[in-house]
PDB file of C-alpha atoms and ligand atoms in Angstrom:
ATOM      1  CA  UNK U   1     -93.933-117.289-207.479  1.00 91.00           C
ATOM      2  CA  UNK U   2     -96.891-118.764-208.657  1.00 94.00           C
ATOM      3  CA  UNK U   3    -100.490-117.529-207.166  1.00 95.00           C
ATOM      4  CA  UNK U   4    -103.668-119.879-207.334  1.00 95.00           C
ATOM      5  CA  UNK U   5    -106.885-118.791-207.208  1.00 95.00           C
ATOM      6  CA  UNK U   6    -110.453-120.680-207.611  1.00 93.00           C
ATOM      7  CA  UNK U   7    -112.662-118.226-208.858  1.00 94.00           C
ATOM      8  CA  UNK U   8    -112.473-116.833-212.248  1.00 94.00           C
ATOM      9  CA  UNK U   9    -110.923-113.401-210.963  1.00 94.00           C
ATOM     10  CA  UNK U  10    -108.768-112.005-208.203  1.00 94.00           C
ATOM     11  CA  UNK U  11    -110.026-110.057-204.910  1.00 94.00           C
ATOM     12  CA  UNK U  12    -112.175-112.562-202.768  1.00 95.00           C
ATOM     13  CA  UNK U  13    -114.111-110.668-200.554  1.00 95.00           C
ATOM     14  CA  UNK U  14    -113.015-107.608-201.717  1.00 96.00           C
ATOM     15  CA  UNK U  15    -114.658-108.378-205.307  1.00 95.00           C
ATOM     16  CA  UNK U  16    -117.985-108.272-203.734  1.00 94.00           C
ATOM     17  CA  UNK U  17    -117.048-105.616-200.658  1.00 95.00           C
ATOM     18  CA  UNK U  18    -115.816-102.858-203.790  1.00 96.00           C
ATOM     19  CA  UNK U  19    -119.831-103.263-205.435  1.00 94.00           C
ATOM     20  CA  UNK U  20    -121.340-101.802-202.609  1.00 94.00           C
ATOM     21  CA  UNK U  21    -121.986 -97.563-202.870  1.00 90.00           C
ATOM     22  CA  UNK U  22    -119.671 -96.390-200.882  1.00 88.00           C
ATOM     23  CA  UNK U  23    -117.255 -99.064-200.847  1.00 92.00           C
ATOM     24  CA  UNK U  24    -115.895 -98.905-204.347  1.00 93.00           C
ATOM     25  CA  UNK U  25    -112.295 -97.613-203.573  1.00 94.00           C
ATOM     26  CA  UNK U  26    -111.365-100.965-201.504  1.00 95.00           C
ATOM     27  CA  UNK U  27    -111.242-102.053-204.866  1.00 95.00           C
ATOM     28  CA  UNK U  28    -107.873-100.022-206.187  1.00 96.00           C
ATOM     29  CA  UNK U  29    -106.554-102.365-203.681  1.00 95.00           C
ATOM     30  CA  UNK U  30    -107.086-105.448-205.567  1.00 95.00           C
ATOM     31  CA  UNK U  31    -106.119-103.534-209.034  1.00 96.00           C
ATOM     32  CA  UNK U  32    -102.662-102.064-207.787  1.00 96.00           C
ATOM     33  CA  UNK U  33    -101.668-105.339-206.010  1.00 95.00           C
ATOM     34  CA  UNK U  34    -102.660-107.228-209.466  1.00 95.00           C
ATOM     35  CA  UNK U  35    -100.885-104.910-211.853  1.00 96.00           C
ATOM     36  CA  UNK U  36     -98.026-104.898-209.820  1.00 95.00           C
ATOM     37  CA  UNK U  37     -97.888-108.656-209.127  1.00 94.00           C
ATOM     38  CA  UNK U  38     -98.368-108.943-213.533  1.00 95.00           C
ATOM     39  CA  UNK U  39     -95.513-106.652-213.488  1.00 96.00           C
ATOM     40  CA  UNK U  40     -93.271-108.283-211.537  1.00 94.00           C
ATOM     41  CA  UNK U  41     -93.653-111.531-213.485  1.00 95.00           C
ATOM     42  CA  UNK U  42     -95.927-113.762-210.764  1.00 95.00           C
ATOM     43  CA  UNK U  43     -97.740-116.674-212.831  1.00 95.00           C
ATOM     44  CA  UNK U  44    -101.686-116.089-212.022  1.00 95.00           C
ATOM     45  CA  UNK U  45    -103.781-118.873-212.343  1.00 93.00           C
ATOM     46  CA  UNK U  46    -107.431-118.315-211.997  1.00 93.00           C
ATOM     47  CA  UNK U  47    -110.062-120.718-212.035  1.00 92.00           C
ATOM     48  CA  UNK U  48    -107.765-123.248-209.708  1.00 91.00           C
ATOM     49  CA  UNK U  49    -109.048-124.474-207.116  1.00 90.00           C
ATOM     50  CA  UNK U  50    -106.296-126.088-205.209  1.00 91.00           C
ATOM     51  CA  UNK U  51    -107.643-129.323-202.970  1.00 87.00           C
ATOM     52  CA  UNK U  52    -108.573-132.563-203.877  1.00 76.00           C
ATOM     53  CA  UNK U  53    -109.577-132.403-207.560  1.00 70.00           C
ATOM     54  CA  UNK U  54    -111.828-135.672-207.245  1.00 67.00           C
ATOM     55  CA  UNK U  55    -111.496-138.877-208.136  1.00 64.00           C
ATOM     56  CA  UNK U  56    -109.448-140.566-211.436  1.00 61.00           C
ATOM     57  CA  UNK U  57    -108.313-136.150-212.112  1.00 63.00           C
ATOM     58  CA  UNK U  58    -104.717-135.541-212.054  1.00 61.00           C
ATOM     59  CA  UNK U  59    -103.476-132.854-208.942  1.00 63.00           C
ATOM     60  CA  UNK U  60    -103.702-129.273-210.859  1.00 75.00           C
ATOM     61  CA  UNK U  61    -100.119-128.013-208.652  1.00 86.00           C
ATOM     62  CA  UNK U  62     -97.762-130.238-207.003  1.00 90.00           C
ATOM     63  CA  UNK U  63     -97.503-128.576-204.353  1.00 92.00           C
ATOM     64  CA  UNK U  64     -94.291-130.363-203.021  1.00 92.00           C
ATOM     65  CA  UNK U  65     -92.114-128.251-205.974  1.00 93.00           C
ATOM     66  CA  UNK U  66     -92.930-125.484-203.849  1.00 94.00           C
ATOM     67  CA  UNK U  67     -90.277-124.243-200.847  1.00 93.00           C
ATOM     68  CA  UNK U  68     -93.181-121.754-199.238  1.00 94.00           C
ATOM     69  CA  UNK U  69     -96.462-122.264-199.402  1.00 96.00           C
ATOM     70  CA  UNK U  70     -98.984-119.099-198.389  1.00 96.00           C
ATOM     71  CA  UNK U  71    -102.702-119.982-197.257  1.00 97.00           C
ATOM     72  CA  UNK U  72    -105.057-116.712-198.045  1.00 97.00           C
ATOM     73  CA  UNK U  73    -107.893-119.008-198.348  1.00 96.00           C
ATOM     74  CA  UNK U  74    -110.617-116.796-196.139  1.00 97.00           C
ATOM     75  CA  UNK U  75    -113.300-117.508-194.284  1.00 96.00           C
ATOM     76  CA  UNK U  76    -116.729-119.110-194.122  1.00 94.00           C
ATOM     77  CA  UNK U  77    -120.145-118.400-192.705  1.00 93.00           C
ATOM     78  CA  UNK U  78    -121.880-120.700-190.015  1.00 92.00           C
ATOM     79  CA  UNK U  79    -125.244-121.485-190.575  1.00 86.00           C
ATOM     80  CA  UNK U  80    -128.145-120.504-188.976  1.00 87.00           C
ATOM     81  CA  UNK U  81    -131.680-121.207-189.542  1.00 89.00           C
ATOM     82  CA  UNK U  82    -134.850-118.978-189.004  1.00 94.00           C
ATOM     83  CA  UNK U  83    -137.889-120.290-188.426  1.00 95.00           C
ATOM     84  CA  UNK U  84    -141.161-119.180-189.648  1.00 96.00           C
ATOM     85  CA  UNK U  85    -139.465-117.354-193.064  1.00 95.00           C
ATOM     86  CA  UNK U  86    -140.672-119.364-195.804  1.00 94.00           C
ATOM     87  CA  UNK U  87    -143.919-120.399-194.210  1.00 96.00           C
ATOM     88  CA  UNK U  88    -144.186-115.896-193.553  1.00 96.00           C
ATOM     89  CA  UNK U  89    -142.601-114.968-197.535  1.00 94.00           C
ATOM     90  CA  UNK U  90    -139.483-113.658-195.947  1.00 96.00           C
ATOM     91  CA  UNK U  91    -136.389-113.454-198.121  1.00 95.00           C
ATOM     92  CA  UNK U  92    -133.385-114.592-196.423  1.00 96.00           C
ATOM     93  CA  UNK U  93    -130.131-114.027-198.219  1.00 96.00           C
ATOM     94  CA  UNK U  94    -126.328-113.748-197.166  1.00 95.00           C
ATOM     95  CA  UNK U  95    -124.010-111.100-197.637  1.00 95.00           C
ATOM     96  CA  UNK U  96    -122.792-112.143-200.814  1.00 94.00           C
ATOM     97  CA  UNK U  97    -126.165-112.543-202.219  1.00 95.00           C
ATOM     98  CA  UNK U  98    -127.583-109.509-200.846  1.00 96.00           C
ATOM     99  CA  UNK U  99    -124.666-107.335-202.308  1.00 96.00           C
ATOM    100  CA  UNK U 100    -125.240-108.677-205.837  1.00 94.00           C
ATOM    101  CA  UNK U 101    -128.823-108.251-205.794  1.00 95.00           C
ATOM    102  CA  UNK U 102    -128.340-104.636-204.505  1.00 92.00           C
ATOM    103  CA  UNK U 103    -125.713-104.174-207.119  1.00 90.00           C
ATOM    104  CA  UNK U 104    -128.007-105.260-209.845  1.00 91.00           C
ATOM    105  CA  UNK U 105    -130.736-103.049-208.735  1.00 89.00           C
ATOM    106  CA  UNK U 106    -132.953-106.055-208.408  1.00 89.00           C
ATOM    107  CA  UNK U 107    -134.946-104.543-205.398  1.00 91.00           C
ATOM    108  CA  UNK U 108    -136.761-101.360-207.275  1.00 87.00           C
ATOM    109  CA  UNK U 109    -138.663-100.425-204.596  1.00 92.00           C
ATOM    110  CA  UNK U 110    -137.440 -99.765-200.884  1.00 94.00           C
ATOM    111  CA  UNK U 111    -137.433-102.839-199.101  1.00 96.00           C
ATOM    112  CA  UNK U 112    -137.978-102.784-194.774  1.00 97.00           C
ATOM    113  CA  UNK U 113    -134.888-104.887-194.043  1.00 98.00           C
ATOM    114  CA  UNK U 114    -133.069-106.451-190.934  1.00 98.00           C
ATOM    115  CA  UNK U 115    -129.380-106.970-191.332  1.00 98.00           C
ATOM    116  CA  UNK U 116    -128.562-109.360-188.655  1.00 98.00           C
ATOM    117  CA  UNK U 117    -124.926-108.688-187.858  1.00 97.00           C
ATOM    118  CA  UNK U 118    -123.369-111.131-185.549  1.00 96.00           C
ATOM    119  CA  UNK U 119    -119.653-110.121-186.323  1.00 95.00           C
ATOM    120  CA  UNK U 120    -120.139-105.610-185.928  1.00 96.00           C
ATOM    121  CA  UNK U 121    -117.659-105.519-189.192  1.00 95.00           C
ATOM    122  CA  UNK U 122    -117.321-103.692-192.000  1.00 96.00           C
ATOM    123  CA  UNK U 123    -119.106-106.213-193.980  1.00 96.00           C
ATOM    124  CA  UNK U 124    -122.181-104.955-192.111  1.00 97.00           C
ATOM    125  CA  UNK U 125    -121.294-101.672-191.908  1.00 97.00           C
ATOM    126  CA  UNK U 126    -121.029-101.541-195.888  1.00 96.00           C
ATOM    127  CA  UNK U 127    -124.216-103.197-196.302  1.00 97.00           C
ATOM    128  CA  UNK U 128    -125.804-100.843-194.167  1.00 97.00           C
ATOM    129  CA  UNK U 129    -124.795 -98.273-195.702  1.00 97.00           C
ATOM    130  CA  UNK U 130    -124.802 -99.155-199.051  1.00 96.00           C
ATOM    131  CA  UNK U 131    -128.944-100.153-198.499  1.00 97.00           C
ATOM    132  CA  UNK U 132    -129.762 -97.053-196.713  1.00 96.00           C
ATOM    133  CA  UNK U 133    -128.325 -94.938-199.509  1.00 94.00           C
ATOM    134  CA  UNK U 134    -130.478 -97.068-201.724  1.00 94.00           C
ATOM    135  CA  UNK U 135    -133.682 -95.852-199.938  1.00 95.00           C
ATOM    136  CA  UNK U 136    -134.283 -98.947-198.145  1.00 97.00           C
ATOM    137  CA  UNK U 137    -135.979 -99.230-194.524  1.00 97.00           C
ATOM    138  CA  UNK U 138    -133.024-100.614-192.335  1.00 98.00           C
ATOM    139  CA  UNK U 139    -133.369-102.530-189.074  1.00 98.00           C
ATOM    140  CA  UNK U 140    -129.626-103.836-187.677  1.00 98.00           C
ATOM    141  CA  UNK U 141    -129.538-106.604-185.407  1.00 98.00           C
ATOM    142  CA  UNK U 142    -126.611-107.590-183.291  1.00 97.00           C
ATOM    143  CA  UNK U 143    -126.222-109.772-180.000  1.00 96.00           C
ATOM    144  CA  UNK U 144    -123.131-107.366-178.861  1.00 96.00           C
ATOM    145  CA  UNK U 145    -124.037-104.079-176.979  1.00 94.00           C
ATOM    146  CA  UNK U 146    -122.021-101.924-178.983  1.00 94.00           C
ATOM    147  CA  UNK U 147    -122.591-101.235-182.943  1.00 95.00           C
ATOM    148  CA  UNK U 148    -119.864-102.345-185.226  1.00 97.00           C
ATOM    149  CA  UNK U 149    -117.736-103.335-182.631  1.00 95.00           C
ATOM    150  CA  UNK U 150    -115.292-104.415-184.300  1.00 94.00           C
ATOM    151  CA  UNK U 151    -114.803-101.322-186.852  1.00 95.00           C
ATOM    152  CA  UNK U 152    -112.175 -98.924-185.522  1.00 94.00           C
ATOM    153  CA  UNK U 153    -113.181 -95.930-183.584  1.00 94.00           C
ATOM    154  CA  UNK U 154    -112.317 -93.556-185.867  1.00 94.00           C
ATOM    155  CA  UNK U 155    -113.865 -94.965-189.020  1.00 94.00           C
ATOM    156  CA  UNK U 156    -117.160 -96.151-186.468  1.00 96.00           C
ATOM    157  CA  UNK U 157    -117.685 -91.924-186.049  1.00 96.00           C
ATOM    158  CA  UNK U 158    -117.707 -91.606-189.579  1.00 96.00           C
ATOM    159  CA  UNK U 159    -120.162 -94.458-190.285  1.00 96.00           C
ATOM    160  CA  UNK U 160    -122.141 -93.366-187.989  1.00 96.00           C
ATOM    161  CA  UNK U 161    -122.514 -89.916-188.965  1.00 96.00           C
ATOM    162  CA  UNK U 162    -123.327 -90.769-192.426  1.00 96.00           C
ATOM    163  CA  UNK U 163    -125.968 -93.335-191.314  1.00 97.00           C
ATOM    164  CA  UNK U 164    -127.933 -91.191-189.342  1.00 96.00           C
ATOM    165  CA  UNK U 165    -129.075 -89.538-192.999  1.00 96.00           C
ATOM    166  CA  UNK U 166    -131.014 -92.786-193.393  1.00 97.00           C
ATOM    167  CA  UNK U 167    -133.653 -94.957-192.300  1.00 94.00           C
ATOM    168  CA  UNK U 168    -131.329 -97.282-190.316  1.00 97.00           C
ATOM    169  CA  UNK U 169    -131.945 -98.123-186.192  1.00 96.00           C
ATOM    170  CA  UNK U 170    -130.452-100.604-184.619  1.00 96.00           C
ATOM    171  CA  UNK U 171    -131.723-103.526-181.593  1.00 96.00           C
ATOM    172  CA  UNK U 172    -128.680-103.901-180.046  1.00 96.00           C
ATOM    173  CA  UNK U 173    -128.176-107.114-177.786  1.00 95.00           C
ATOM    174  CA  UNK U 174    -130.376-109.215-179.713  1.00 95.00           C
ATOM    175  CA  UNK U 175    -130.458-112.283-181.359  1.00 94.00           C
ATOM    176  CA  UNK U 176    -133.106-113.188-183.896  1.00 95.00           C
ATOM    177  CA  UNK U 177    -135.548-115.700-183.068  1.00 93.00           C
ATOM    178  CA  UNK U 178    -138.025-116.759-185.289  1.00 95.00           C
ATOM    179  CA  UNK U 179    -140.695-115.195-187.668  1.00 96.00           C
ATOM    180  CA  UNK U 180    -143.887-115.057-186.946  1.00 94.00           C
ATOM    181  CA  UNK U 181    -146.969-113.173-189.057  1.00 94.00           C
ATOM    182  CA  UNK U 182    -146.256-110.192-186.736  1.00 93.00           C
ATOM    183  CA  UNK U 183    -143.114-109.573-187.746  1.00 95.00           C
ATOM    184  CA  UNK U 184    -138.945-110.672-186.520  1.00 96.00           C
ATOM    185  CA  UNK U 185    -139.058-111.879-182.958  1.00 95.00           C
ATOM    186  CA  UNK U 186    -135.734-110.977-181.284  1.00 96.00           C
ATOM    187  CA  UNK U 187    -134.930-112.111-178.043  1.00 93.00           C
ATOM    188  CA  UNK U 188    -132.707-110.236-175.391  1.00 93.00           C
ATOM    189  CA  UNK U 189    -129.569-111.378-175.063  1.00 92.00           C
ATOM    190  CA  UNK U 190    -129.387-111.727-171.302  1.00 88.00           C
ATOM    191  CA  UNK U 191    -133.245-111.746-170.956  1.00 79.00           C
ATOM    192  CA  UNK U 192    -135.725-114.292-170.118  1.00 70.00           C
ATOM    193  CA  UNK U 193    -138.390-116.015-172.247  1.00 66.00           C
ATOM    194  CA  UNK U 194    -140.239-113.004-171.807  1.00 65.00           C
ATOM    195  CA  UNK U 195    -137.634-110.837-173.006  1.00 64.00           C
ATOM    196  CA  UNK U 196    -138.825-110.202-176.304  1.00 82.00           C
ATOM    197  CA  UNK U 197    -139.220-107.625-179.151  1.00 92.00           C
ATOM    198  CA  UNK U 198    -140.843-108.040-182.622  1.00 95.00           C
ATOM    199  CA  UNK U 199    -139.806-105.862-185.499  1.00 96.00           C
ATOM    200  CA  UNK U 200    -143.440-105.835-188.474  1.00 95.00           C
ATOM    201  CA  UNK U 201    -143.408-105.476-191.952  1.00 94.00           C
ATOM    202  CA  UNK U 202    -139.189-107.258-192.718  1.00 96.00           C
ATOM    203  CA  UNK U 203    -139.640-108.507-196.116  1.00 94.00           C
ATOM    204  CA  UNK U 204    -136.410-109.005-196.336  1.00 97.00           C
ATOM    205  CA  UNK U 205    -133.291-110.524-193.578  1.00 97.00           C
ATOM    206  CA  UNK U 206    -130.039-110.199-193.977  1.00 98.00           C
ATOM    207  CA  UNK U 207    -127.889-112.832-192.545  1.00 97.00           C
ATOM    208  CA  UNK U 208    -124.149-112.234-191.456  1.00 97.00           C
ATOM    209  CA  UNK U 209    -123.476-114.989-188.683  1.00 96.00           C
ATOM    210  CA  UNK U 210    -120.294-115.178-187.352  1.00 94.00           C
ATOM    211  CA  UNK U 211    -117.371-116.212-189.782  1.00 95.00           C
ATOM    212  CA  UNK U 212    -114.843-119.082-189.396  1.00 96.00           C
ATOM    213  CA  UNK U 213    -111.621-119.585-191.062  1.00 97.00           C
ATOM    214  CA  UNK U 214    -111.589-122.116-194.224  1.00 94.00           C
ATOM    215  CA  UNK U 215    -109.116-124.916-192.565  1.00 91.00           C
ATOM    216  CA  UNK U 216    -109.743-127.872-195.247  1.00 92.00           C
ATOM    217  CA  UNK U 217    -106.911-126.627-196.938  1.00 93.00           C
ATOM    218  CA  UNK U 218    -104.375-127.164-194.110  1.00 94.00           C
ATOM    219  CA  UNK U 219    -105.356-130.641-193.806  1.00 93.00           C
ATOM    220  CA  UNK U 220    -104.837-131.378-197.433  1.00 92.00           C
ATOM    221  CA  UNK U 221    -101.485-130.205-197.362  1.00 94.00           C
ATOM    222  CA  UNK U 222    -100.719-131.793-194.456  1.00 94.00           C
ATOM    223  CA  UNK U 223    -101.617-135.369-195.834  1.00 92.00           C
ATOM    224  CA  UNK U 224     -98.971-134.044-198.775  1.00 92.00           C
ATOM    225  CA  UNK U 225     -96.338-133.757-196.280  1.00 94.00           C
ATOM    226  CA  UNK U 226     -95.928-129.800-197.055  1.00 95.00           C
ATOM    227  CA  UNK U 227     -97.365-128.352-193.873  1.00 93.00           C
ATOM    228  CA  UNK U 228     -93.796-126.934-192.683  1.00 94.00           C
ATOM    229  CA  UNK U 229     -93.538-124.808-195.511  1.00 94.00           C
ATOM    230  CA  UNK U 230     -96.917-123.346-194.945  1.00 95.00           C
ATOM    231  CA  UNK U 231     -97.875-119.761-193.636  1.00 95.00           C
ATOM    232  CA  UNK U 232    -101.777-119.033-193.002  1.00 97.00           C
ATOM    233  CA  UNK U 233    -102.601-115.522-193.322  1.00 97.00           C
ATOM    234  CA  UNK U 234    -105.748-113.445-193.494  1.00 97.00           C
ATOM    235  CA  UNK U 235    -109.131-114.225-192.789  1.00 97.00           C
ATOM    236  CA  UNK U 236    -107.737-118.262-193.441  1.00 97.00           C
ATOM    237  CA  UNK U 237    -105.845-117.646-190.150  1.00 97.00           C
ATOM    238  CA  UNK U 238    -108.811-115.584-188.248  1.00 96.00           C
ATOM    239  CA  UNK U 239    -111.949-113.742-190.012  1.00 96.00           C
ATOM    240  CA  UNK U 240    -111.209-110.557-189.410  1.00 94.00           C
ATOM    241  CA  UNK U 241    -110.315-107.326-192.003  1.00 93.00           C
ATOM    242  CA  UNK U 242    -108.434-106.258-194.906  1.00 94.00           C
ATOM    243  CA  UNK U 243    -105.551-104.267-192.477  1.00 93.00           C
ATOM    244  CA  UNK U 244    -104.224-107.850-191.267  1.00 95.00           C
ATOM    245  CA  UNK U 245    -105.138-110.064-194.424  1.00 96.00           C
ATOM    246  CA  UNK U 246    -102.669-107.613-196.290  1.00 95.00           C
ATOM    247  CA  UNK U 247    -100.328-106.676-193.252  1.00 97.00           C
ATOM    248  CA  UNK U 248    -100.018-110.492-192.461  1.00 97.00           C
ATOM    249  CA  UNK U 249     -99.097-111.481-196.463  1.00 95.00           C
ATOM    250  CA  UNK U 250     -96.709-108.686-196.408  1.00 94.00           C
ATOM    251  CA  UNK U 251     -94.958-110.376-193.547  1.00 95.00           C
ATOM    252  CA  UNK U 252     -95.266-113.450-194.852  1.00 94.00           C
ATOM    253  CA  UNK U 253     -93.156-112.199-198.222  1.00 90.00           C
ATOM    254  CA  UNK U 254     -90.811-110.636-196.413  1.00 90.00           C
ATOM    255  CA  UNK U 255     -90.158-113.806-194.303  1.00 86.00           C
ATOM    256  CA  UNK U 256     -89.608-116.123-197.566  1.00 85.00           C
ATOM    257  CA  UNK U 257     -87.047-113.022-198.653  1.00 83.00           C
ATOM    258  CA  UNK U 258     -85.073-113.338-196.237  1.00 83.00           C
ATOM    259  CA  UNK U 259     -84.310-117.111-197.034  1.00 77.00           C
ATOM    260  CA  UNK U 260     -80.853-117.591-198.319  1.00 72.00           C
ATOM    261  CA  UNK U 261     -81.229-117.869-202.065  1.00 70.00           C
ATOM    262  CA  UNK U 262     -85.142-117.167-204.367  1.00 63.00           C
ATOM    263  CA  UNK U 263     -86.768-120.356-203.645  1.00 71.00           C
ATOM    264  CA  UNK U 264     -90.602-120.945-205.647  1.00 77.00           C
ATOM    265  CA  UNK U 265     -93.724-120.045-203.648  1.00 80.00           C
ATOM    266  CA  UNK U 266     -96.967-120.726-204.179  1.00 85.00           C
ATOM    267  CA  UNK U 267     -99.913-118.045-202.744  1.00 84.00           C
ATOM    268  CA  UNK U 268    -103.280-119.756-202.520  1.00 80.00           C
ATOM    269  CA  UNK U 269    -105.806-116.988-203.393  1.00 80.00           C
TER     270      UNK U 269
HETATM  271  C1  LIG Z   1    -119.681-107.563-198.122  1.00 83.73           C
HETATM  272  C2  LIG Z   1    -117.950-107.515-197.645  1.00 83.73           C
HETATM  273  C3  LIG Z   1    -117.868-105.824-196.956  1.00 83.73           C
HETATM  274  C4  LIG Z   1    -116.426-105.720-196.582  1.00 83.73           C
HETATM  275  N1  LIG Z   1    -116.093-105.007-196.655  1.00 83.73           N
HETATM  276  C5  LIG Z   1    -114.745-104.446-195.661  1.00 83.73           C
HETATM  277  C6  LIG Z   1    -113.962-102.813-195.587  1.00 83.73           C
HETATM  278  O1  LIG Z   1    -115.438-101.828-195.843  1.00 83.73           O
HETATM  279  N2  LIG Z   1    -112.925-103.032-194.736  1.00 83.73           N
HETATM  280  C7  LIG Z   1    -112.479-104.159-194.106  1.00 83.73           C
HETATM  281  O2  LIG Z   1    -111.362-104.016-193.933  1.00 83.73           O
HETATM  282  N3  LIG Z   1    -112.778-105.731-194.504  1.00 83.73           N
HETATM  283  C8  LIG Z   1    -114.013-105.801-195.256  1.00 83.73           C
HETATM  284  N4  LIG Z   1    -114.657-106.967-195.500  1.00 83.73           N
HETATM  285  C9  LIG Z   1    -113.663-107.498-195.193  1.00 83.73           C
HETATM  286  C10 LIG Z   1    -112.327-108.422-195.846  1.00 83.73           C
HETATM  287  O3  LIG Z   1    -113.109-108.041-197.219  1.00 83.73           O
HETATM  288  C11 LIG Z   1    -111.714-109.258-195.748  1.00 83.73           C
HETATM  289  O4  LIG Z   1    -111.435-109.548-194.133  1.00 83.73           O
HETATM  290  C12 LIG Z   1    -110.709-109.714-196.846  1.00 83.73           C
HETATM  291  O5  LIG Z   1    -110.844-109.913-197.956  1.00 83.73           O
HETATM  292  C13 LIG Z   1    -110.034-111.049-196.080  1.00 83.73           C
HETATM  293  O6  LIG Z   1    -108.862-111.682-197.072  1.00 83.73           O
HETATM  294  P1  LIG Z   1    -108.194-113.061-197.250  1.00 83.73           P
HETATM  295  O7  LIG Z   1    -107.171-112.616-198.578  1.00 83.73           O
HETATM  296  O8  LIG Z   1    -107.819-113.316-195.718  1.00 83.73           O
HETATM  297  O9  LIG Z   1    -109.605-113.716-197.765  1.00 83.73           O
HETATM  298  P2  LIG Z   1    -110.911-113.574-199.122  1.00 83.73           P
HETATM  299  O10 LIG Z   1    -110.809-112.026-199.203  1.00 83.73           O
HETATM  300  O11 LIG Z   1    -111.946-114.232-198.453  1.00 83.73           O
HETATM  301  O12 LIG Z   1    -110.012-114.303-199.893  1.00 83.73           O
HETATM  302  C14 LIG Z   1    -110.039-115.767-199.765  1.00 83.73           C
HETATM  303  C15 LIG Z   1    -109.829-115.987-201.656  1.00 83.73           C
HETATM  304  O13 LIG Z   1    -108.993-117.554-201.036  1.00 83.73           O
HETATM  305  C16 LIG Z   1    -109.541-118.239-202.705  1.00 83.73           C
HETATM  306  N5  LIG Z   1    -109.629-119.530-202.700  1.00 83.73           N
HETATM  307  C17 LIG Z   1    -110.253-120.279-201.114  1.00 83.73           C
HETATM  308  N6  LIG Z   1    -109.854-121.500-201.316  1.00 83.73           N
HETATM  309  C18 LIG Z   1    -109.144-121.901-202.055  1.00 83.73           C
HETATM  310  C19 LIG Z   1    -108.720-122.884-202.580  1.00 83.73           C
HETATM  311  N7  LIG Z   1    -108.972-124.087-202.735  1.00 83.73           N
HETATM  312  N8  LIG Z   1    -108.232-122.725-203.927  1.00 83.73           N
HETATM  313  C20 LIG Z   1    -108.105-121.965-204.603  1.00 83.73           C
HETATM  314  N9  LIG Z   1    -108.238-120.693-203.942  1.00 83.73           N
HETATM  315  C21 LIG Z   1    -109.143-120.455-202.885  1.00 83.73           C
HETATM  316  C22 LIG Z   1    -111.217-117.983-202.834  1.00 83.73           C
HETATM  317  O14 LIG Z   1    -111.401-117.808-203.807  1.00 83.73           O
HETATM  318  C23 LIG Z   1    -110.540-116.189-202.867  1.00 83.73           C
HETATM  319  O15 LIG Z   1    -110.688-115.238-203.889  1.00 83.73           O
HETATM  320  C24 LIG Z   1    -115.439-106.742-196.009  1.00 83.73           C
HETATM  321  C25 LIG Z   1    -116.349-107.947-196.480  1.00 83.73           C
HETATM  322  C26 LIG Z   1    -116.976-108.294-197.274  1.00 83.73           C
HETATM  323  C27 LIG Z   1    -118.055-109.452-197.857  1.00 83.73           C
END
């Protein structure tokens, strides 16, 4: 079996998630699975991006040589602009940059941060908790009427208990509209033009728009006539959580093992 990963280390989003205070133990999953893969003789190729290598360059892997191809290429965030951020000196970061800055200790003074969470998932939950632990003032903005709706009920109860110890407040059923001199302008998702609210004093927005599965690789594989050998798992199928990603990867492997004779497998990520 060959495992191809574009980055210089394995882990995908978990490599970021494990950097958050309180979520470090997620990293055990990656470390254990990597050790197991090496023990079992998987050919792990790091820093190799599968896809069109560009004009003149040879294809990095001959995908036609594999009987099964498991695509676990993850998801990407949709883009959203927040008018007025630059003019009003408000920084806007995505999840990854925020995790890196937090981990590097870049914010020495407590900041007033709006986390805009379109998904209600662990991404925002992990970030808000880590920011709270770091002593930052956090305003959580979500279009949904429920906090962290995609975190399981039992985990959510514990999470909300922990968040009560920090300086965190929520603005539900709200979308960010713009940044003005007065602060971050929010719009009620059902209200009319007058249904707006201002969160004053925000100096950083961590914007977490909805995510969509990465599909470029599927088109590239189809162009090589190997689409019938492809199984898509995890966020590349639909952006969700680690539970689905590991379960679907496990199922894909069981499917391969059920093949009459052991056959070559390519796993992307
Ligand atoms: C900050 C943060 C915190 C999170 N916290 C949690 C949590 O507490 N609990 C939870 O369940 N989930 C959490 N998640 C979500 C969870 O990490 C993802 O759902 C999960 O990692 C999805 O796994 P995946 O393998 O499908 O995709 P990913 O983890 O995104 O991995 C995809 C991999 O594919 C590689 N890749 C992409 N294209 C190519 C290519 N062409 N060639 C080679 N390699 C390629 C990428 O480099 C990447 O390493 C968090 C996510 C973030 C960002």
